[in-house]
mmCIF file of C-alpha atoms in Angstrom:
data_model
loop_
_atom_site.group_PDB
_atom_site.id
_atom_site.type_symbol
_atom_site.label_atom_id
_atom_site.label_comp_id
_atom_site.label_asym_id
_atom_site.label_seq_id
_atom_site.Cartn_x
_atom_site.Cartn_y
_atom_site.Cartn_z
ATOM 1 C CA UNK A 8 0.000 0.000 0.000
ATOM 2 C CA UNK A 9 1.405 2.994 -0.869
ATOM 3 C CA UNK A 10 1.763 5.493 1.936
ATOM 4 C CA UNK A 11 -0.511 8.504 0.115
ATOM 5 C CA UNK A 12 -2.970 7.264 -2.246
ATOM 6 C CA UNK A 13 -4.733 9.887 -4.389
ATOM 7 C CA UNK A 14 -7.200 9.234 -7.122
ATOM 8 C CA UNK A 15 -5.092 10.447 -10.249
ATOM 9 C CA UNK A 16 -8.170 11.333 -12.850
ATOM 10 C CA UNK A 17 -8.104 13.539 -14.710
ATOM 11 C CA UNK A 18 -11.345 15.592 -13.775
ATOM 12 C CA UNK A 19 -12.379 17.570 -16.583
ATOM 13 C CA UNK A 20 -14.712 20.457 -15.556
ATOM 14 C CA UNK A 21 -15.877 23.722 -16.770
ATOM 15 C CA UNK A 22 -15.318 26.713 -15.504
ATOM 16 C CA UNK A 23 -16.895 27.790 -12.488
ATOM 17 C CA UNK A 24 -17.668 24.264 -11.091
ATOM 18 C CA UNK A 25 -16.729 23.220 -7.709
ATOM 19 C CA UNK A 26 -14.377 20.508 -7.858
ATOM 20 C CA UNK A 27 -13.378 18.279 -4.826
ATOM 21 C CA UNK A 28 -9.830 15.749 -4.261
ATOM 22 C CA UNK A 29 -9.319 13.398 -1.870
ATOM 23 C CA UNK A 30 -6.272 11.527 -0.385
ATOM 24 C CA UNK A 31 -5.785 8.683 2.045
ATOM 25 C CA UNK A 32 -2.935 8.164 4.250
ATOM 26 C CA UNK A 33 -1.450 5.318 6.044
ATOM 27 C CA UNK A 34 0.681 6.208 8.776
ATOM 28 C CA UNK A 35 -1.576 7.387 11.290
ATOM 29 C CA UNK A 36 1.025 9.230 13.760
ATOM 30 C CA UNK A 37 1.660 11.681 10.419
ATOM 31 C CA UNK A 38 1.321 15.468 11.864
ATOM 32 C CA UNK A 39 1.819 17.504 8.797
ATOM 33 C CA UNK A 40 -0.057 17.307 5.651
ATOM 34 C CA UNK A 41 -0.042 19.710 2.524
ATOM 35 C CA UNK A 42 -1.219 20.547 -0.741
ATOM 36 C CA UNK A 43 1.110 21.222 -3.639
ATOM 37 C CA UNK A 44 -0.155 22.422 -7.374
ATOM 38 C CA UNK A 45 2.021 21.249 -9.757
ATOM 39 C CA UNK A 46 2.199 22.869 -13.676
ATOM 40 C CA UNK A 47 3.020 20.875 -16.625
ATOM 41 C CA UNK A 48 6.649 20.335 -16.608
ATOM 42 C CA UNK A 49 7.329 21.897 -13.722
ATOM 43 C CA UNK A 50 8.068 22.215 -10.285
ATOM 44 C CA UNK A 51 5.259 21.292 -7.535
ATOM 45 C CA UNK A 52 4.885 24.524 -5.540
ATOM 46 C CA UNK A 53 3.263 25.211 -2.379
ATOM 47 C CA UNK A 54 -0.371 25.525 -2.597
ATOM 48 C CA UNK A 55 -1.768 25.050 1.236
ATOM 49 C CA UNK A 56 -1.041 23.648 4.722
ATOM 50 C CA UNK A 57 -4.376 21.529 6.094
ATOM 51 C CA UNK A 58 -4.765 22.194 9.409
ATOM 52 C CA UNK A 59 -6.650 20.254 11.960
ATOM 53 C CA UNK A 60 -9.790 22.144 11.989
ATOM 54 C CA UNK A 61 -9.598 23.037 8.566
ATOM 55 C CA UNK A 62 -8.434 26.209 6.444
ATOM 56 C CA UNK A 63 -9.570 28.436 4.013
ATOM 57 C CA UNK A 64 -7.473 30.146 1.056
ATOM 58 C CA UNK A 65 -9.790 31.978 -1.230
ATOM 59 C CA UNK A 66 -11.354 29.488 -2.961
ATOM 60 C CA UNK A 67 -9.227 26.641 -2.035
ATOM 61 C CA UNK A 68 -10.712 25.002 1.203
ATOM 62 C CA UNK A 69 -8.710 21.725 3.108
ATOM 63 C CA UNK A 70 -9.911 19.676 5.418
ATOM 64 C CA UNK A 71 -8.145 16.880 7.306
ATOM 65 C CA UNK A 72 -10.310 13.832 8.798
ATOM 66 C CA UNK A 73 -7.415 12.627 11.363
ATOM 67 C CA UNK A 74 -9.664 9.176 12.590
ATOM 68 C CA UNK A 75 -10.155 8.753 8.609
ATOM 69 C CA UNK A 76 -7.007 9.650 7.853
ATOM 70 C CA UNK A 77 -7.934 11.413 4.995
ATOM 71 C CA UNK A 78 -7.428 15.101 3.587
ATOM 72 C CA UNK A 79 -9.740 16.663 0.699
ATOM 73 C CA UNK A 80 -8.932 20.018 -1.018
ATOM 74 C CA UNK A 81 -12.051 21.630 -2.623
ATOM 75 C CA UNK A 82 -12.098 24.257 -5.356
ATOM 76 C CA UNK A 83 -14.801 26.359 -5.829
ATOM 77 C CA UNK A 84 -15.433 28.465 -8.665
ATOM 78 C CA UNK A 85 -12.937 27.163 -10.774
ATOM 79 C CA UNK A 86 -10.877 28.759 -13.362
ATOM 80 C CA UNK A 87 -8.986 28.230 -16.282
ATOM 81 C CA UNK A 88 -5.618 29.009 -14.941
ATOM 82 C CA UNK A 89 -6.539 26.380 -11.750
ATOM 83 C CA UNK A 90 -5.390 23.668 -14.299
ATOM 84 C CA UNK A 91 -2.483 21.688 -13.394
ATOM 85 C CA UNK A 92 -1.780 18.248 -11.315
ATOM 86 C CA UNK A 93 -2.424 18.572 -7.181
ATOM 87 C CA UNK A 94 -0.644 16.835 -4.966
ATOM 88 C CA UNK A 95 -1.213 15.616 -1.873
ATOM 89 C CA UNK A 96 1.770 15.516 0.432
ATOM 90 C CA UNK A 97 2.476 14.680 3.988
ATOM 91 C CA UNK A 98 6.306 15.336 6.092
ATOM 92 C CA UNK A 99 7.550 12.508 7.731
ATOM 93 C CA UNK A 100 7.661 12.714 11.303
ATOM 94 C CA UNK A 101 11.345 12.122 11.828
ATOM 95 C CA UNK A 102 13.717 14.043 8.732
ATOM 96 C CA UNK A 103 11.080 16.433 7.393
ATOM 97 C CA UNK A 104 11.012 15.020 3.821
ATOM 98 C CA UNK A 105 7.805 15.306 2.257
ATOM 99 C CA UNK A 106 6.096 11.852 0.541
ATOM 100 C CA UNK A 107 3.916 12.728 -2.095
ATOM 101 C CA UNK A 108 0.656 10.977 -3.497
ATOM 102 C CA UNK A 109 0.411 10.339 -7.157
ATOM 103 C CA UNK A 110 -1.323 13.692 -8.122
ATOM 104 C CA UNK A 111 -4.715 14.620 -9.540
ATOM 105 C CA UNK A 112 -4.714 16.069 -12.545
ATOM 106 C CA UNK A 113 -7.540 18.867 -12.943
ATOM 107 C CA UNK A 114 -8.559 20.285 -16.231
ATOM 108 C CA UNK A 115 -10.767 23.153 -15.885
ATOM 109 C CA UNK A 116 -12.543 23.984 -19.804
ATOM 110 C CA UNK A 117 -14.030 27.070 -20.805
ATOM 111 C CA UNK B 188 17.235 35.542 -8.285
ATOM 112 C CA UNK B 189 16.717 34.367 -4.758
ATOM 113 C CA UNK B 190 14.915 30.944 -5.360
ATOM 114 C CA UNK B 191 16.452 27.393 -5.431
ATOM 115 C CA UNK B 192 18.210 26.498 -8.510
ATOM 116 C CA UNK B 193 19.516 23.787 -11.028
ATOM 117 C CA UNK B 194 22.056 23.178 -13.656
ATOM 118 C CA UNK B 195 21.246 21.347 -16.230
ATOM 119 C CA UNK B 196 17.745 21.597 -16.877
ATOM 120 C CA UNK B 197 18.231 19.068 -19.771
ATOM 121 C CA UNK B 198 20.230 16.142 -20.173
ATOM 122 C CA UNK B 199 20.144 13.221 -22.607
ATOM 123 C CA UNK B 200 23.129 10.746 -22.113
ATOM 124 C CA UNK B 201 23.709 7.514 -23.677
ATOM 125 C CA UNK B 202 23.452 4.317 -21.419
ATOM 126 C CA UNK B 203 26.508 3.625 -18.907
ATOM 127 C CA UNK B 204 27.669 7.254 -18.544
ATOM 128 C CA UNK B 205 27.826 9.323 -16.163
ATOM 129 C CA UNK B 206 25.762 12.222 -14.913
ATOM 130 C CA UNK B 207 25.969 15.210 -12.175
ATOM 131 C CA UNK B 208 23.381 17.524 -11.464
ATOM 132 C CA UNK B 209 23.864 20.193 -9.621
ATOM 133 C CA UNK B 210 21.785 22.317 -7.016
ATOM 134 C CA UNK B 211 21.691 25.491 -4.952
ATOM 135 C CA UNK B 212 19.495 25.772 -2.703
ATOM 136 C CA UNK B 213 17.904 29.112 -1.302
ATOM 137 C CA UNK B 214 20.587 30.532 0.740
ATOM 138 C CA UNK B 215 21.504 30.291 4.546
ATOM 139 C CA UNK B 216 18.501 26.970 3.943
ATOM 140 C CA UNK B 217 19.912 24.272 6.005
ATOM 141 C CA UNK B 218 18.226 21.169 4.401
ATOM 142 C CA UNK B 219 18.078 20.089 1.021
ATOM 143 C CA UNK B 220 16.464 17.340 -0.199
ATOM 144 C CA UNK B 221 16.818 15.639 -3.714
ATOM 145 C CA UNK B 222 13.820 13.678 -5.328
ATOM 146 C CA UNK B 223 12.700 12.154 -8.528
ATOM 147 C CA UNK B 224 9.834 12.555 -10.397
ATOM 148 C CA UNK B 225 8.811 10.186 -13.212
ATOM 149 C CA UNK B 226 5.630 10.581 -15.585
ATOM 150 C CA UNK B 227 2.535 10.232 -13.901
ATOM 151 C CA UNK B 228 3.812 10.204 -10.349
ATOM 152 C CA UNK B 229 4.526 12.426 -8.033
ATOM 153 C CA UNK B 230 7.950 12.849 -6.666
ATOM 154 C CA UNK B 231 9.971 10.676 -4.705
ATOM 155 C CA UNK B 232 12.796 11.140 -1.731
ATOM 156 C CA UNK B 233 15.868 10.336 -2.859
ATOM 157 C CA UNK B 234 18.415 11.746 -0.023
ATOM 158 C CA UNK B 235 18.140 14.830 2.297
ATOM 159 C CA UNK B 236 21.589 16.993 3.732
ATOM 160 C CA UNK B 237 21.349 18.771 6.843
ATOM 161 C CA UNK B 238 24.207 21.303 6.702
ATOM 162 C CA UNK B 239 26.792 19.332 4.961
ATOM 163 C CA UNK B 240 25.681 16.058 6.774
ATOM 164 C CA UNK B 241 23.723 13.222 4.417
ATOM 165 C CA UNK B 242 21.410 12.057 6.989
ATOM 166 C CA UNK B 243 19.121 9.900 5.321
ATOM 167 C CA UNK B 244 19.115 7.776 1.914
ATOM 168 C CA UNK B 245 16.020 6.021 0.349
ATOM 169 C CA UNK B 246 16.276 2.909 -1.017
ATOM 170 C CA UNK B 247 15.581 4.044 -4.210
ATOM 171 C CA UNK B 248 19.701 5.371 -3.976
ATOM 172 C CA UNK B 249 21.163 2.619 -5.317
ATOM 173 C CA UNK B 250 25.047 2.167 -5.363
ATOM 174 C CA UNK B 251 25.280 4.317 -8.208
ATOM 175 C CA UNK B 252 23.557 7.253 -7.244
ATOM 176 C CA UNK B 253 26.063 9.366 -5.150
ATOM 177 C CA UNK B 254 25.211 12.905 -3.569
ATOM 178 C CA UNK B 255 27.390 15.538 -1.854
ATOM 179 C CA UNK B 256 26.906 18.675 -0.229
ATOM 180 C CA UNK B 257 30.270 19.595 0.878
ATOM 181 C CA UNK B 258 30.433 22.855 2.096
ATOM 182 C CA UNK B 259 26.807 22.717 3.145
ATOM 183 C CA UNK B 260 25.656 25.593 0.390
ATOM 184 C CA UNK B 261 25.316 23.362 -3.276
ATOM 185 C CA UNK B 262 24.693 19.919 -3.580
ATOM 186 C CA UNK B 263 25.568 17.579 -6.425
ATOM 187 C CA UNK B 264 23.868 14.817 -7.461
ATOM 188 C CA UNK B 265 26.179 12.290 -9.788
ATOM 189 C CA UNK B 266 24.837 8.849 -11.319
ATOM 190 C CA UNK B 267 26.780 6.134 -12.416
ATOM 191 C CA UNK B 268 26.375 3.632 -15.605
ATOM 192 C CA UNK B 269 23.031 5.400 -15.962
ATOM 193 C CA UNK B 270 20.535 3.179 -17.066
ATOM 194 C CA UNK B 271 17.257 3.713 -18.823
ATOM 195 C CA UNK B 272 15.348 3.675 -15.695
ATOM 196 C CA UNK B 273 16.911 6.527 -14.314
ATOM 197 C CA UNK B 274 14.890 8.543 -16.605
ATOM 198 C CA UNK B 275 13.253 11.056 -14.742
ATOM 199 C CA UNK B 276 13.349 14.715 -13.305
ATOM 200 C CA UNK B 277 14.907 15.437 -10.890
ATOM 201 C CA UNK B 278 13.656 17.598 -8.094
ATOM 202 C CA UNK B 279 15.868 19.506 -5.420
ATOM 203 C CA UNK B 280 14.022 21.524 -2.447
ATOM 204 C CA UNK B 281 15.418 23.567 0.053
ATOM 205 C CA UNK B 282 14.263 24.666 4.004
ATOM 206 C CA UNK B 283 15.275 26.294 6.694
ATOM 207 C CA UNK B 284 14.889 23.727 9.140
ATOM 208 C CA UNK B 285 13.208 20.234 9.177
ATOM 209 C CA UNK B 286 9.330 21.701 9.904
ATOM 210 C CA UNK B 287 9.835 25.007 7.365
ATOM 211 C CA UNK B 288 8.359 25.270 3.736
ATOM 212 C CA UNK B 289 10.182 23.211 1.631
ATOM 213 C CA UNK B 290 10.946 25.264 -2.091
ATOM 214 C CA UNK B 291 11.635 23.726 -5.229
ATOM 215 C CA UNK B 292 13.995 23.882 -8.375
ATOM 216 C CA UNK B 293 12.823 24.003 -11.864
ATOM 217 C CA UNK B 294 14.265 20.457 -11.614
ATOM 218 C CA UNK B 295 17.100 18.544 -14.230
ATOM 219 C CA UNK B 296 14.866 16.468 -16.706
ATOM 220 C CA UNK B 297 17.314 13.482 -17.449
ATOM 221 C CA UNK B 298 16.666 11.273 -20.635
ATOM 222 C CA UNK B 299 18.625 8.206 -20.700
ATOM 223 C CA UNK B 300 19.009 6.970 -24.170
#
C-alpha cells in the first residue's frame, strides 16, 4: 500500500464548477499534511497547509479527517488558470522530507 | 534571483555514462532534499543533507547514485552507468529547518538513451 494514495483522474470540468480531491494516508502518527499544485513540466509549488480544523485560502478550502485519515482540497469556482496536477503531500515525522501521493490532474474547460 | 536552482535543466546521455546535477538551494537553507519525479507520479525522496551532513538515503539510492553537499551551500547529485530507468526529473528543495516550507527547483529532466 502505498503510503498517500490519491485518485489520479483527470477531472475535466468547466469553468466555475466546484471541484473536490481526496487523499488517504497510512501512517496514522503523520502530523503535517499539505497541498502542492504542480504545472506541466514543472516544479510542484506550495499551494496550502491543512490544518486540523480546517483552512480556508480563497477558494481553495482543506480539510483533514485525522480518525479517517484522509485530507480533501475543494475548489470552488474554478478557473482556467486552476489547471495543473495537485498533490497531496504529507512530512515525515522524523527528517522532514515530504512523501507525495500520485497527483490529480484537474482540467478546468471554458 | 533568490529561489532554489539547477544546472542542467536538460540532459540526454547515452546508457553507462555518467551524470551530475547540480543544485543550490535558497541561501543560509539548512536542508536540502533531492527527489525524482517520473511521468505520472509524483515525486519521490531520494536523499536529504542537513548542513553538509547526508542524513538519510532512500532505497531508491542505489550504489550508483552518489550525492554531496560539501560545504553545506550546493549539492551535487552524480549517477553512475546510468541506465534507462533513471529517466526522470529530478527535483531539489530547500528549508530552513526540518518543519519550514520546503521550495523547489525548476528540476534537471534526465533522458537516458
Amino acid at each position: 500500500r502505498k503510503e498517500v494514495e490519491q485518485d489520479p483522474g483527470p477531472f475535466n470540468v468547466p469553468e466555475g464548477a466546484t471541484v473536490a480531491f481526496n487523499c488517504t494516508y497510512s501512517n496514522s502518527a503523520s502530523q503535517s499534511f499539505f497541498w502542492y499544485r504542480q504545472d506541466c513540466r514543472k516544479e510542484p509549488k506550495l499551494l496550502m497547509s491543512v490544518y486540523s480544523s480546517g483552512n480556508e485560502d480563497g477558494r481553495f478550502t482543506a480539510q483533514l479527517n485525522r480518525a479517517s485519515q484522509y485530507i480533501s482540497l475543494l475548489i470552488r469556482d474554478s478557473k482556467l488558470s486552476d489547471s495543473a496536477t495537485y498533490l497531496c503531500v504529507v512530512r515525515d515525522l522524523q527528517g522532514g522530507k515530504l512523501i507525495f501521493g500520485q497527483g490529480t490532474e484537474l482540467s478546468v474547460k471554458p | 534571483d533568490t529561489g532554489v536552482s539547477q544546472d542542467p535543466r536538460h540532459k540526454i546521455t547515452k546508457r553507462g555514462q555518467n551524470v551530475t546535477f547540480r543544485c543550490d538551494p535558497i541561501s543560509e537553507h539548512n536542508r536540502l532534499y533531492w527527489y525524482r519525479q517520473t511521468l505520472g507520479q509524483g515525486p519521490e525522496f531520494l536523499t536529504y543533507f542537513q548542513n553538509e551532513a547526508q542524513l538519510e538515503k532512500s532505497r531508491l539510492l542505489s550504489d550508483r547514485f552518489s550525492a554531496e553537499r560539501p560545504k553545506g551551500s550546493f549539492s551535487t547529485l552524480e549517477i553512475q552507468r546510468t541506465e534507462q530507468g533513471d529517466s526522470a526529473m529530478y527535483l531539489c528543495a530547500s528549508s530552513l529547518f526540518a518543519q519550514e516550507t520546503q521550495y523547489f527547483g525548476p528540476g534537471t529532466r534526465l533522458l537516458v538513451l
